[in-house]
Short mmCIF file of C-alpha atoms in Angstrom, two decimals:
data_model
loop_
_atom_site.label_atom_id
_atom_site.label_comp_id
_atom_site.label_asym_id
_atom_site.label_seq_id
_atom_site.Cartn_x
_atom_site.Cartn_y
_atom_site.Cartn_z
CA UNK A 1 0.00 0.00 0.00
CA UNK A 2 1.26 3.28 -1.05
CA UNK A 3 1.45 5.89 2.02
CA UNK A 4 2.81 9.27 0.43
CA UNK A 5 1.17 12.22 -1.03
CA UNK A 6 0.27 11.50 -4.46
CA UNK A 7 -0.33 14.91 -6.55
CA UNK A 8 -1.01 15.59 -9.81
CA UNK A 9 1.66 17.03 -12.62
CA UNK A 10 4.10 19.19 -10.66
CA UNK A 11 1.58 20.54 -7.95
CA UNK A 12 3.17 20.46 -4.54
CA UNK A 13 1.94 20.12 -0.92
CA UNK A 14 3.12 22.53 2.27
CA UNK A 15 2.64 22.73 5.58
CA UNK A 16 2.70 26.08 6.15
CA UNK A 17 5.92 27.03 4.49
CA UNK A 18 7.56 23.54 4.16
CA UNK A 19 7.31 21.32 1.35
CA UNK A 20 5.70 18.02 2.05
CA UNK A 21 5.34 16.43 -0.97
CA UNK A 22 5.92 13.24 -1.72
CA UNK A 23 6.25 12.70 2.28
CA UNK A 24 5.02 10.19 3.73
CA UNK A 25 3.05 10.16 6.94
CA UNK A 26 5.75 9.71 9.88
CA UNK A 27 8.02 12.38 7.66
CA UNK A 28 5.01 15.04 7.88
CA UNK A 29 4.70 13.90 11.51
CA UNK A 30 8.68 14.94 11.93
CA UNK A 31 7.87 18.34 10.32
CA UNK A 32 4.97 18.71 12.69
CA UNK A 33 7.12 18.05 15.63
CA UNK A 34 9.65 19.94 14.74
CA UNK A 35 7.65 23.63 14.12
CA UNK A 36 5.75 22.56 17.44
CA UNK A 37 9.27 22.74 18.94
CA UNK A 38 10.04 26.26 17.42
CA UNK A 39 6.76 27.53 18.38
CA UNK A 40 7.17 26.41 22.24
CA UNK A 41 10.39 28.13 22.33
CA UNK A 42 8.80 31.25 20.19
CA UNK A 43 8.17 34.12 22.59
CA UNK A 44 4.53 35.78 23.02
CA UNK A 45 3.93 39.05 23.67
CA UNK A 46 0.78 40.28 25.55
CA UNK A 47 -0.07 43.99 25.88
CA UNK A 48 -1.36 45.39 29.55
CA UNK A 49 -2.01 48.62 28.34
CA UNK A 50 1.32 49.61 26.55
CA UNK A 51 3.55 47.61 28.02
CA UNK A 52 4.45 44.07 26.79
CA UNK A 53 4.56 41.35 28.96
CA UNK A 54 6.81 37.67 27.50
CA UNK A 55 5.68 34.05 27.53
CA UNK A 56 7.39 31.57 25.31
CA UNK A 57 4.68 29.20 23.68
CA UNK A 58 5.47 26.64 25.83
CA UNK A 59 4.79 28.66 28.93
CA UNK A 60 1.35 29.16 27.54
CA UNK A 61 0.76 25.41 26.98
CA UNK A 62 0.74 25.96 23.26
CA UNK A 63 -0.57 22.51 21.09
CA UNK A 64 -2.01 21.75 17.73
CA UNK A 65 -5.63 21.12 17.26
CA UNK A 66 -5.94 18.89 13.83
CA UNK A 67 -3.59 16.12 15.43
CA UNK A 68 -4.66 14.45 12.22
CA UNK A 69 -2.89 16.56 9.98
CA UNK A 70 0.21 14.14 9.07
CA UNK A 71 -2.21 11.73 8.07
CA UNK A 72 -4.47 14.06 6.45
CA UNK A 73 -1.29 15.13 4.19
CA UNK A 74 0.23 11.94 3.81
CA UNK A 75 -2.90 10.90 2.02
CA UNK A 76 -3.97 13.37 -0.24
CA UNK A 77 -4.31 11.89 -3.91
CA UNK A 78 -4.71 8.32 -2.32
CA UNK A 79 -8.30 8.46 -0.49
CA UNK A 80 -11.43 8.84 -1.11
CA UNK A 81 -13.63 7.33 -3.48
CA UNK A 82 -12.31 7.91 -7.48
CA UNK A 83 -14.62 11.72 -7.25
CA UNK A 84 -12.48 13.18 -4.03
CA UNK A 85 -9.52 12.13 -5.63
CA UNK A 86 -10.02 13.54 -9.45
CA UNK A 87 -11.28 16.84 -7.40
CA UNK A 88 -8.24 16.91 -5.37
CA UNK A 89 -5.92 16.76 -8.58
CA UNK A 90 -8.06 19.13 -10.29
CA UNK A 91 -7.53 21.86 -7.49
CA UNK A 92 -3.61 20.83 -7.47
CA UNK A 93 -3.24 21.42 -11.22
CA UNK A 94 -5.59 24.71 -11.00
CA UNK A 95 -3.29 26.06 -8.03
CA UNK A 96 -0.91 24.15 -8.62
CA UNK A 97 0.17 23.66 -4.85
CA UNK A 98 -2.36 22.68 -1.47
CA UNK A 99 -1.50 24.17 1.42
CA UNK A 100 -2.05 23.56 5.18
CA UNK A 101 -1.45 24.85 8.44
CA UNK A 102 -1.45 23.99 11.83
CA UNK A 103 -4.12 24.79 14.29
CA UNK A 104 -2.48 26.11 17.05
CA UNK A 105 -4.50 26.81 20.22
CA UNK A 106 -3.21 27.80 23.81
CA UNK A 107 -3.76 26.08 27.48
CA UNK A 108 -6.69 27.82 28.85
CA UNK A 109 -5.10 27.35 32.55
CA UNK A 110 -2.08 27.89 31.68
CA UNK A 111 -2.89 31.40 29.91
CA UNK A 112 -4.97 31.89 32.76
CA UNK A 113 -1.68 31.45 35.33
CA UNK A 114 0.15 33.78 32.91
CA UNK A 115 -2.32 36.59 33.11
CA UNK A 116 -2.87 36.36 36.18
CA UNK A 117 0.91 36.17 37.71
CA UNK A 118 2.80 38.62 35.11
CA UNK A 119 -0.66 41.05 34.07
CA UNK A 120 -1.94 41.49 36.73
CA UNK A 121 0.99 42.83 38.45
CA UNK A 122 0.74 45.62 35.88
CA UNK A 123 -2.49 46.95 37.88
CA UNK A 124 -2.35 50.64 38.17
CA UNK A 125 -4.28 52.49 40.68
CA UNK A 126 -6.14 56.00 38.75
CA UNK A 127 -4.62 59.20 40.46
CA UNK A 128 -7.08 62.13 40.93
CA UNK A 129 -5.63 65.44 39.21
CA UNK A 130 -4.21 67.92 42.37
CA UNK A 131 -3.58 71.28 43.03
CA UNK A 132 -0.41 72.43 45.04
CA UNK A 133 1.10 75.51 46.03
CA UNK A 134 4.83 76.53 45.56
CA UNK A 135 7.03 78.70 48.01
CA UNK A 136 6.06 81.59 46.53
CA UNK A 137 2.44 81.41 47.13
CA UNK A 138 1.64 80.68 42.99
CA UNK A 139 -0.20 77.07 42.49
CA UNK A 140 0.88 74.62 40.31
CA UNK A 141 -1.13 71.30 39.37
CA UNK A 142 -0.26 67.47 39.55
CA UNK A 143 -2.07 66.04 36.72
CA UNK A 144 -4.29 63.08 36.60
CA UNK A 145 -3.35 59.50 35.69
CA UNK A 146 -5.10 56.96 34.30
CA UNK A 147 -5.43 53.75 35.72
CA UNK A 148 -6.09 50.08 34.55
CA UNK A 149 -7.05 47.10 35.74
CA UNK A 150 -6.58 43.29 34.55
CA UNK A 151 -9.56 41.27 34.70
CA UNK A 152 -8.26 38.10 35.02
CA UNK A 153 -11.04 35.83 35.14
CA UNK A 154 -12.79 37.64 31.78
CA UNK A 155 -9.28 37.24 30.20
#
């Protein structure tokens, strides 16, 4: 049984950016692995107002959804009934390439923890514009700030 991509004239197959085709399905599986690797150790920014706060993707529990995406690419051309698979080749020669991406998604708790440990810190309390006087009798005003609060649990 044949268990790589089979595509049409010179149409190719990506994941993402990375050709796949011709790849069979423990190959794409490698690929897979390896950009989940790169995006655990890719760093995340989060904005509390304007200042950013860093979490690598593994920190925020960062995972694929379509866990049957090897297999998915590994077998395009070769299932389906003999309709699927002349669609499939008429798209590749059309295109002339299929792509496909991962589905990434983040740990709810673990975003959670992140928010609330490194965010949250960030609170500011508002300050109320004042009014002072200098040595000389003249006034002078302290002006207002703005102040924010994380809301953890709606995050």
């Amino acid at each position: 049984m044949k268990t790589e991509a089979a595509v049409a004239g010179n149409g190719k197959i990506y994941l993402e950016n990375i050709d796949v085709t011709g790849m069979s399905q423990k190959e794409v599986q490698a690929v897979i692995d390896e950009k989940m690797e790169k995006y655990r150790q890719d760093i995340v920014q989060i904005f509390v107002n304007s200042t950013p706060v860093d979490a690598t993707g593994e920190e925020l529990g960062i995972y694929y959804e379509n866990t049957d995406l090897a297999e998915t690419i590994a077998s395009v051309g070769l299932n389906g009934n003999v309709l699927q698979r002349y669609d499939i080749d008429n798209y590749i020669n059309d295109n002339g390439a299929v792509f496909f991406s991962l589905d990434l998604a983040a740990d709810p708790e673990s975003v959670y923890n992140i928010v609330a440990q490194r965010c949250a810190a960030l609170n500011k309390a508002p300050v109320n514009m004042k009014l002072g006087r200098n040595a000389d009798g003249t006034f002078f005003t302290i002006p207002k700030e703005n102040g924010y609060n994380v809301l953890v649990d709606e995050t």
